[in-house]
Amino acid sequence: MDLARNLIIILITCVLTENLVLSQFLGVCPFLGVSKKTSSSLGMGLMITFVMVCATMLTYPIYNFILMPLNIEFMNTISFILIIALFVQLTEMILKKHLPPLYKSLGIYLPLMVTNCAILAVTILNVSGDFNFGEALFNAFCSGIGFLLVMLIFSGVRARMERCDVPVSLRGMPITLIAAGIVSISFLGFGGIVEGIFGG
């Protein structure tokens, strides 16, 4: 029962109440840059989810069984970045070979995933939190799903904005940032949902 409760809390927290993009402002670069089309938003969201889970699979054991016993936990950031770079490169090769249109549509944002602070933040939060290995993997997966959900929602918002008569002074990035702020505010409505369900 406690395990199920913990997993539900992780799911709700990662997707709704503490979403990486809208609440913690991590991964904003691909959020603003790739969300023009639904297809590229879906591709980026799925790739980030894949990289988060795969990176967690390696970073969690490396931190607990290598860095901690050697008392070199301070090396976690650099070692995690190297692992993330490995999986981003792997993802890039797979996309280039099997999904060339998606590879082209993502452009510069694909190699920039190496420096995506959302992925690095999830791997660091997984080792610094009170997660076991299974919960860490689930947290990474749910964080990726939260990122994917926001990308898809915002791609729909941007598609709708293109059909609107936006004042000249707000066209482009200004109206995009305003819309992102409104979407972020809308997610504040989910605050307190965990406390409401589980009573604190």
PDB file of C-alpha atoms in Angstrom:
ATOM      1  CA  MET A   1       0.000   0.000   0.000  1.00  0.00           C
ATOM      2  CA  ASP A   2       2.840   2.399   0.859  1.00  0.00           C
ATOM      3  CA  LEU A   3       4.521   1.623  -2.461  1.00  0.00           C
ATOM      4  CA  ALA A   4       1.351   2.362  -4.430  1.00  0.00           C
ATOM      5  CA  ARG A   5       0.861   5.579  -2.436  1.00  0.00           C
ATOM      6  CA  ASN A   6       4.454   6.679  -3.135  1.00  0.00           C
ATOM      7  CA  LEU A   7       4.111   5.964  -6.859  1.00  0.00           C
ATOM      8  CA  ILE A   8       0.844   7.924  -7.088  1.00  0.00           C
ATOM      9  CA  ILE A   9       2.447  10.862  -5.265  1.00  0.00           C
ATOM     10  CA  ILE A  10       5.458  10.761  -7.632  1.00  0.00           C
ATOM     11  CA  LEU A  11       3.153  10.671 -10.666  1.00  0.00           C
ATOM     12  CA  ILE A  12       0.975  13.587  -9.563  1.00  0.00           C
ATOM     13  CA  THR A  13       3.960  15.624  -8.402  1.00  0.00           C
ATOM     14  CA  CYS A  14       6.047  15.159 -11.557  1.00  0.00           C
ATOM     15  CA  VAL A  15       3.241  15.657 -14.052  1.00  0.00           C
ATOM     16  CA  LEU A  16       1.064  18.302 -12.400  1.00  0.00           C
ATOM     17  CA  THR A  17       2.133  20.043  -9.203  1.00  0.00           C
ATOM     18  CA  GLU A  18       5.903  20.321  -9.704  1.00  0.00           C
ATOM     19  CA  ASN A  19       6.217  20.044 -13.458  1.00  0.00           C
ATOM     20  CA  LEU A  20       9.825  20.546 -14.564  1.00  0.00           C
ATOM     21  CA  VAL A  21       9.009  23.201 -17.152  1.00  0.00           C
ATOM     22  CA  LEU A  22       6.092  25.100 -15.646  1.00  0.00           C
ATOM     23  CA  SER A  23       6.965  24.997 -11.942  1.00  0.00           C
ATOM     24  CA  GLN A  24      10.744  24.648 -11.874  1.00  0.00           C
ATOM     25  CA  PHE A  25      11.545  26.362 -15.215  1.00  0.00           C
ATOM     26  CA  LEU A  26      13.892  23.595 -16.334  1.00  0.00           C
ATOM     27  CA  GLY A  27      14.175  22.669 -20.004  1.00  0.00           C
ATOM     28  CA  VAL A  28      12.671  25.973 -21.179  1.00  0.00           C
ATOM     29  CA  CYS A  29      14.920  26.158 -24.271  1.00  0.00           C
ATOM     30  CA  PRO A  30      13.407  23.120 -26.082  1.00  0.00           C
ATOM     31  CA  PHE A  31       9.994  24.019 -24.637  1.00  0.00           C
ATOM     32  CA  LEU A  32      10.015  27.360 -26.457  1.00  0.00           C
ATOM     33  CA  GLY A  33      12.062  26.277 -29.473  1.00  0.00           C
ATOM     34  CA  VAL A  34      10.503  22.971 -30.508  1.00  0.00           C
ATOM     35  CA  SER A  35       6.852  23.470 -29.551  1.00  0.00           C
ATOM     36  CA  LYS A  36       5.802  25.077 -32.845  1.00  0.00           C
ATOM     37  CA  LYS A  37       4.638  21.743 -34.287  1.00  0.00           C
ATOM     38  CA  THR A  38       2.857  18.895 -32.527  1.00  0.00           C
ATOM     39  CA  SER A  39       4.980  16.259 -34.275  1.00  0.00           C
ATOM     40  CA  SER A  40       8.289  17.777 -33.168  1.00  0.00           C
ATOM     41  CA  SER A  41       6.884  18.382 -29.657  1.00  0.00           C
ATOM     42  CA  LEU A  42       5.888  14.729 -29.420  1.00  0.00           C
ATOM     43  CA  GLY A  43       9.287  13.587 -30.701  1.00  0.00           C
ATOM     44  CA  MET A  44      11.215  15.828 -28.308  1.00  0.00           C
ATOM     45  CA  GLY A  45       9.043  14.810 -25.340  1.00  0.00           C
ATOM     46  CA  LEU A  46       9.504  11.108 -26.059  1.00  0.00           C
ATOM     47  CA  MET A  47      13.249  11.501 -26.545  1.00  0.00           C
ATOM     48  CA  ILE A  48      13.661  13.415 -23.303  1.00  0.00           C
ATOM     49  CA  THR A  49      11.638  10.750 -21.469  1.00  0.00           C
ATOM     50  CA  PHE A  50      13.823   8.020 -22.974  1.00  0.00           C
ATOM     51  CA  VAL A  51      17.071   9.814 -22.071  1.00  0.00           C
ATOM     52  CA  MET A  52      15.847  10.575 -18.522  1.00  0.00           C
ATOM     53  CA  VAL A  53      14.993   6.928 -17.830  1.00  0.00           C
ATOM     54  CA  CYS A  54      18.163   5.542 -19.428  1.00  0.00           C
ATOM     55  CA  ALA A  55      20.386   8.096 -17.677  1.00  0.00           C
ATOM     56  CA  THR A  56      18.756   7.275 -14.331  1.00  0.00           C
ATOM     57  CA  MET A  57      19.389   3.573 -14.948  1.00  0.00           C
ATOM     58  CA  LEU A  58      23.126   4.282 -15.006  1.00  0.00           C
ATOM     59  CA  THR A  59      23.544   7.332 -12.768  1.00  0.00           C
ATOM     60  CA  TYR A  60      21.713   5.897  -9.742  1.00  0.00           C
ATOM     61  CA  PRO A  61      23.952   2.778  -9.403  1.00  0.00           C
ATOM     62  CA  ILE A  62      27.100   4.740 -10.280  1.00  0.00           C
ATOM     63  CA  TYR A  63      26.352   7.279  -7.552  1.00  0.00           C
ATOM     64  CA  ASN A  64      25.429   4.709  -4.885  1.00  0.00           C
ATOM     65  CA  PHE A  65      28.018   2.015  -5.642  1.00  0.00           C
ATOM     66  CA  ILE A  66      30.995   3.993  -6.968  1.00  0.00           C
ATOM     67  CA  LEU A  67      30.889   7.686  -6.035  1.00  0.00           C
ATOM     68  CA  MET A  68      29.540   7.289  -2.492  1.00  0.00           C
ATOM     69  CA  PRO A  69      31.878   4.468  -1.358  1.00  0.00           C
ATOM     70  CA  LEU A  70      34.863   6.437  -2.707  1.00  0.00           C
ATOM     71  CA  ASN A  71      33.622   9.658  -1.046  1.00  0.00           C
ATOM     72  CA  ILE A  72      33.669  11.525  -4.358  1.00  0.00           C
ATOM     73  CA  GLU A  73      29.982  12.462  -4.525  1.00  0.00           C
ATOM     74  CA  PHE A  74      31.057  15.915  -5.734  1.00  0.00           C
ATOM     75  CA  MET A  75      31.862  14.263  -9.084  1.00  0.00           C
ATOM     76  CA  ASN A  76      28.186  13.463  -9.681  1.00  0.00           C
ATOM     77  CA  THR A  77      27.494  16.436 -11.979  1.00  0.00           C
ATOM     78  CA  ILE A  78      30.345  15.777 -14.398  1.00  0.00           C
ATOM     79  CA  SER A  79      29.779  12.022 -14.464  1.00  0.00           C
ATOM     80  CA  PHE A  80      26.024  12.486 -14.981  1.00  0.00           C
ATOM     81  CA  ILE A  81      26.626  14.888 -17.880  1.00  0.00           C
ATOM     82  CA  LEU A  82      28.875  12.314 -19.568  1.00  0.00           C
ATOM     83  CA  ILE A  83      26.207   9.617 -19.195  1.00  0.00           C
ATOM     84  CA  ILE A  84      23.491  11.946 -20.541  1.00  0.00           C
ATOM     85  CA  ALA A  85      25.735  12.825 -23.501  1.00  0.00           C
ATOM     86  CA  LEU A  86      26.140   9.120 -24.239  1.00  0.00           C
ATOM     87  CA  PHE A  87      22.386   8.530 -24.407  1.00  0.00           C
ATOM     88  CA  VAL A  88      21.730  11.720 -26.395  1.00  0.00           C
ATOM     89  CA  GLN A  89      24.304  10.623 -28.958  1.00  0.00           C
ATOM     90  CA  LEU A  90      22.686   7.190 -29.125  1.00  0.00           C
ATOM     91  CA  THR A  91      19.239   8.747 -29.588  1.00  0.00           C
ATOM     92  CA  GLU A  92      20.571  11.081 -32.273  1.00  0.00           C
ATOM     93  CA  MET A  93      22.043   8.171 -34.261  1.00  0.00           C
ATOM     94  CA  ILE A  94      18.790   6.179 -34.009  1.00  0.00           C
ATOM     95  CA  LEU A  95      16.696   9.142 -35.172  1.00  0.00           C
ATOM     96  CA  LYS A  96      19.053   9.989 -38.019  1.00  0.00           C
ATOM     97  CA  LYS A  97      18.835   6.435 -39.332  1.00  0.00           C
ATOM     98  CA  HIS A  98      15.179   5.553 -38.720  1.00  0.00           C
ATOM     99  CA  LEU A  99      13.281   8.899 -38.493  1.00  0.00           C
ATOM    100  CA  PRO A 100      15.066  11.468 -40.717  1.00  0.00           C
ATOM    101  CA  PRO A 101      12.098  13.929 -40.878  1.00  0.00           C
ATOM    102  CA  LEU A 102      11.933  14.157 -37.072  1.00  0.00           C
ATOM    103  CA  TYR A 103      15.727  14.413 -36.923  1.00  0.00           C
ATOM    104  CA  LYS A 104      15.630  17.401 -39.301  1.00  0.00           C
ATOM    105  CA  SER A 105      12.699  19.088 -37.560  1.00  0.00           C
ATOM    106  CA  LEU A 106      14.455  19.003 -34.173  1.00  0.00           C
ATOM    107  CA  GLY A 107      17.572  20.589 -35.644  1.00  0.00           C
ATOM    108  CA  ILE A 108      19.961  22.180 -33.160  1.00  0.00           C
ATOM    109  CA  TYR A 109      17.763  21.243 -30.180  1.00  0.00           C
ATOM    110  CA  LEU A 110      18.735  17.583 -30.488  1.00  0.00           C
ATOM    111  CA  PRO A 111      22.439  17.978 -29.609  1.00  0.00           C
ATOM    112  CA  LEU A 112      21.426  20.639 -27.057  1.00  0.00           C
ATOM    113  CA  MET A 113      19.717  17.873 -25.067  1.00  0.00           C
ATOM    114  CA  VAL A 114      23.168  17.117 -23.642  1.00  0.00           C
ATOM    115  CA  THR A 115      23.012  20.423 -21.766  1.00  0.00           C
ATOM    116  CA  ASN A 116      19.285  20.186 -21.013  1.00  0.00           C
ATOM    117  CA  CYS A 117      19.061  21.116 -17.352  1.00  0.00           C
ATOM    118  CA  ALA A 118      15.780  19.174 -16.969  1.00  0.00           C
ATOM    119  CA  ILE A 119      17.517  15.848 -17.640  1.00  0.00           C
ATOM    120  CA  LEU A 120      20.456  16.663 -15.368  1.00  0.00           C
ATOM    121  CA  ALA A 121      18.113  17.918 -12.631  1.00  0.00           C
ATOM    122  CA  VAL A 122      16.105  14.679 -12.651  1.00  0.00           C
ATOM    123  CA  THR A 123      19.210  12.508 -12.321  1.00  0.00           C
ATOM    124  CA  ILE A 124      20.515  14.645  -9.445  1.00  0.00           C
ATOM    125  CA  LEU A 125      17.115  14.747  -7.699  1.00  0.00           C
ATOM    126  CA  ASN A 126      16.888  10.959  -7.978  1.00  0.00           C
ATOM    127  CA  VAL A 127      20.110  10.419  -6.043  1.00  0.00           C
ATOM    128  CA  SER A 128      19.608  13.244  -3.559  1.00  0.00           C
ATOM    129  CA  GLY A 129      15.995  12.290  -2.731  1.00  0.00           C
ATOM    130  CA  ASP A 130      14.794   9.362  -0.652  1.00  0.00           C
ATOM    131  CA  PHE A 131      14.130   7.196  -3.705  1.00  0.00           C
ATOM    132  CA  ASN A 132      15.032   3.558  -4.123  1.00  0.00           C
ATOM    133  CA  PHE A 133      16.085   2.401  -7.595  1.00  0.00           C
ATOM    134  CA  GLY A 134      12.546   1.558  -8.753  1.00  0.00           C
ATOM    135  CA  GLU A 135      11.132   4.857  -7.506  1.00  0.00           C
ATOM    136  CA  ALA A 136      14.007   6.738  -9.145  1.00  0.00           C
ATOM    137  CA  LEU A 137      13.211   5.132 -12.511  1.00  0.00           C
ATOM    138  CA  PHE A 138       9.510   5.879 -12.069  1.00  0.00           C
ATOM    139  CA  ASN A 139      10.320   9.479 -11.103  1.00  0.00           C
ATOM    140  CA  ALA A 140      12.422   9.878 -14.258  1.00  0.00           C
ATOM    141  CA  PHE A 141       9.640   8.368 -16.394  1.00  0.00           C
ATOM    142  CA  CYS A 142       6.941  10.585 -14.839  1.00  0.00           C
ATOM    143  CA  SER A 143       9.133  13.683 -15.180  1.00  0.00           C
ATOM    144  CA  GLY A 144       9.511  12.884 -18.869  1.00  0.00           C
ATOM    145  CA  ILE A 145       5.755  12.367 -19.226  1.00  0.00           C
ATOM    146  CA  GLY A 146       5.193  15.725 -17.521  1.00  0.00           C
ATOM    147  CA  PHE A 147       7.596  17.339 -19.992  1.00  0.00           C
ATOM    148  CA  LEU A 148       5.847  15.617 -22.908  1.00  0.00           C
ATOM    149  CA  LEU A 149       2.397  16.711 -21.690  1.00  0.00           C
ATOM    150  CA  VAL A 150       3.460  20.351 -21.438  1.00  0.00           C
ATOM    151  CA  MET A 151       5.104  20.242 -24.879  1.00  0.00           C
ATOM    152  CA  LEU A 152       1.911  18.886 -26.456  1.00  0.00           C
ATOM    153  CA  ILE A 153      -0.339  21.373 -24.647  1.00  0.00           C
ATOM    154  CA  PHE A 154       1.852  24.299 -25.622  1.00  0.00           C
ATOM    155  CA  SER A 155       2.138  23.171 -29.251  1.00  0.00           C
ATOM    156  CA  GLY A 156      -1.679  23.297 -29.378  1.00  0.00           C
ATOM    157  CA  VAL A 157      -1.674  26.770 -27.820  1.00  0.00           C
ATOM    158  CA  ARG A 158       0.895  27.989 -30.354  1.00  0.00           C
ATOM    159  CA  ALA A 159      -1.048  26.491 -33.274  1.00  0.00           C
ATOM    160  CA  ARG A 160      -4.123  28.390 -32.088  1.00  0.00           C
ATOM    161  CA  MET A 161      -2.152  31.623 -31.662  1.00  0.00           C
ATOM    162  CA  GLU A 162      -1.027  31.458 -35.291  1.00  0.00           C
ATOM    163  CA  ARG A 163      -4.664  31.784 -36.358  1.00  0.00           C
ATOM    164  CA  CYS A 164      -5.253  34.785 -34.081  1.00  0.00           C
ATOM    165  CA  ASP A 165      -4.824  38.451 -34.926  1.00  0.00           C
ATOM    166  CA  VAL A 166      -1.940  39.273 -32.576  1.00  0.00           C
ATOM    167  CA  PRO A 167      -0.867  42.947 -32.305  1.00  0.00           C
ATOM    168  CA  VAL A 168       2.324  43.633 -34.253  1.00  0.00           C
ATOM    169  CA  SER A 169       4.301  44.589 -31.136  1.00  0.00           C
ATOM    170  CA  LEU A 170       3.537  41.187 -29.520  1.00  0.00           C
ATOM    171  CA  ARG A 171       4.135  38.891 -32.480  1.00  0.00           C
ATOM    172  CA  GLY A 172       6.802  36.200 -32.207  1.00  0.00           C
ATOM    173  CA  MET A 173       8.544  35.596 -28.897  1.00  0.00           C
ATOM    174  CA  PRO A 174       6.622  38.185 -26.788  1.00  0.00           C
ATOM    175  CA  ILE A 175       3.224  36.499 -27.266  1.00  0.00           C
ATOM    176  CA  THR A 176       4.882  33.079 -26.892  1.00  0.00           C
ATOM    177  CA  LEU A 177       6.270  34.057 -23.470  1.00  0.00           C
ATOM    178  CA  ILE A 178       2.913  35.503 -22.402  1.00  0.00           C
ATOM    179  CA  ALA A 179       1.154  32.280 -23.441  1.00  0.00           C
ATOM    180  CA  ALA A 180       3.778  30.195 -21.608  1.00  0.00           C
ATOM    181  CA  GLY A 181       3.162  32.259 -18.474  1.00  0.00           C
ATOM    182  CA  ILE A 182      -0.598  31.711 -18.715  1.00  0.00           C
ATOM    183  CA  VAL A 183      -0.139  27.944 -19.174  1.00  0.00           C
ATOM    184  CA  SER A 184       2.195  27.938 -16.168  1.00  0.00           C
ATOM    185  CA  ILE A 185      -0.354  29.816 -14.053  1.00  0.00           C
ATOM    186  CA  SER A 186      -3.064  27.349 -15.067  1.00  0.00           C
ATOM    187  CA  PHE A 187      -1.019  24.501 -13.561  1.00  0.00           C
ATOM    188  CA  LEU A 188      -1.017  26.307 -10.209  1.00  0.00           C
ATOM    189  CA  GLY A 189      -4.599  25.060  -9.889  1.00  0.00           C
ATOM    190  CA  PHE A 190      -3.221  21.583  -9.190  1.00  0.00           C
ATOM    191  CA  GLY A 191      -1.371  22.799  -6.087  1.00  0.00           C
ATOM    192  CA  GLY A 192      -2.390  20.927  -2.950  1.00  0.00           C
ATOM    193  CA  ILE A 193      -3.866  17.966  -4.836  1.00  0.00           C
ATOM    194  CA  VAL A 194      -1.530  15.482  -3.076  1.00  0.00           C
ATOM    195  CA  GLU A 195      -2.475  16.849   0.339  1.00  0.00           C
ATOM    196  CA  GLY A 196      -6.136  16.747  -0.663  1.00  0.00           C
ATOM    197  CA  ILE A 197      -5.977  13.085  -1.695  1.00  0.00           C
ATOM    198  CA  PHE A 198      -3.706  11.751   1.036  1.00  0.00           C
ATOM    199  CA  GLY A 199      -4.381  14.278   3.782  1.00  0.00           C
ATOM    200  CA  GLY A 200      -0.859  15.681   4.088  1.00  0.00           C
TER     201      GLY A 200
END
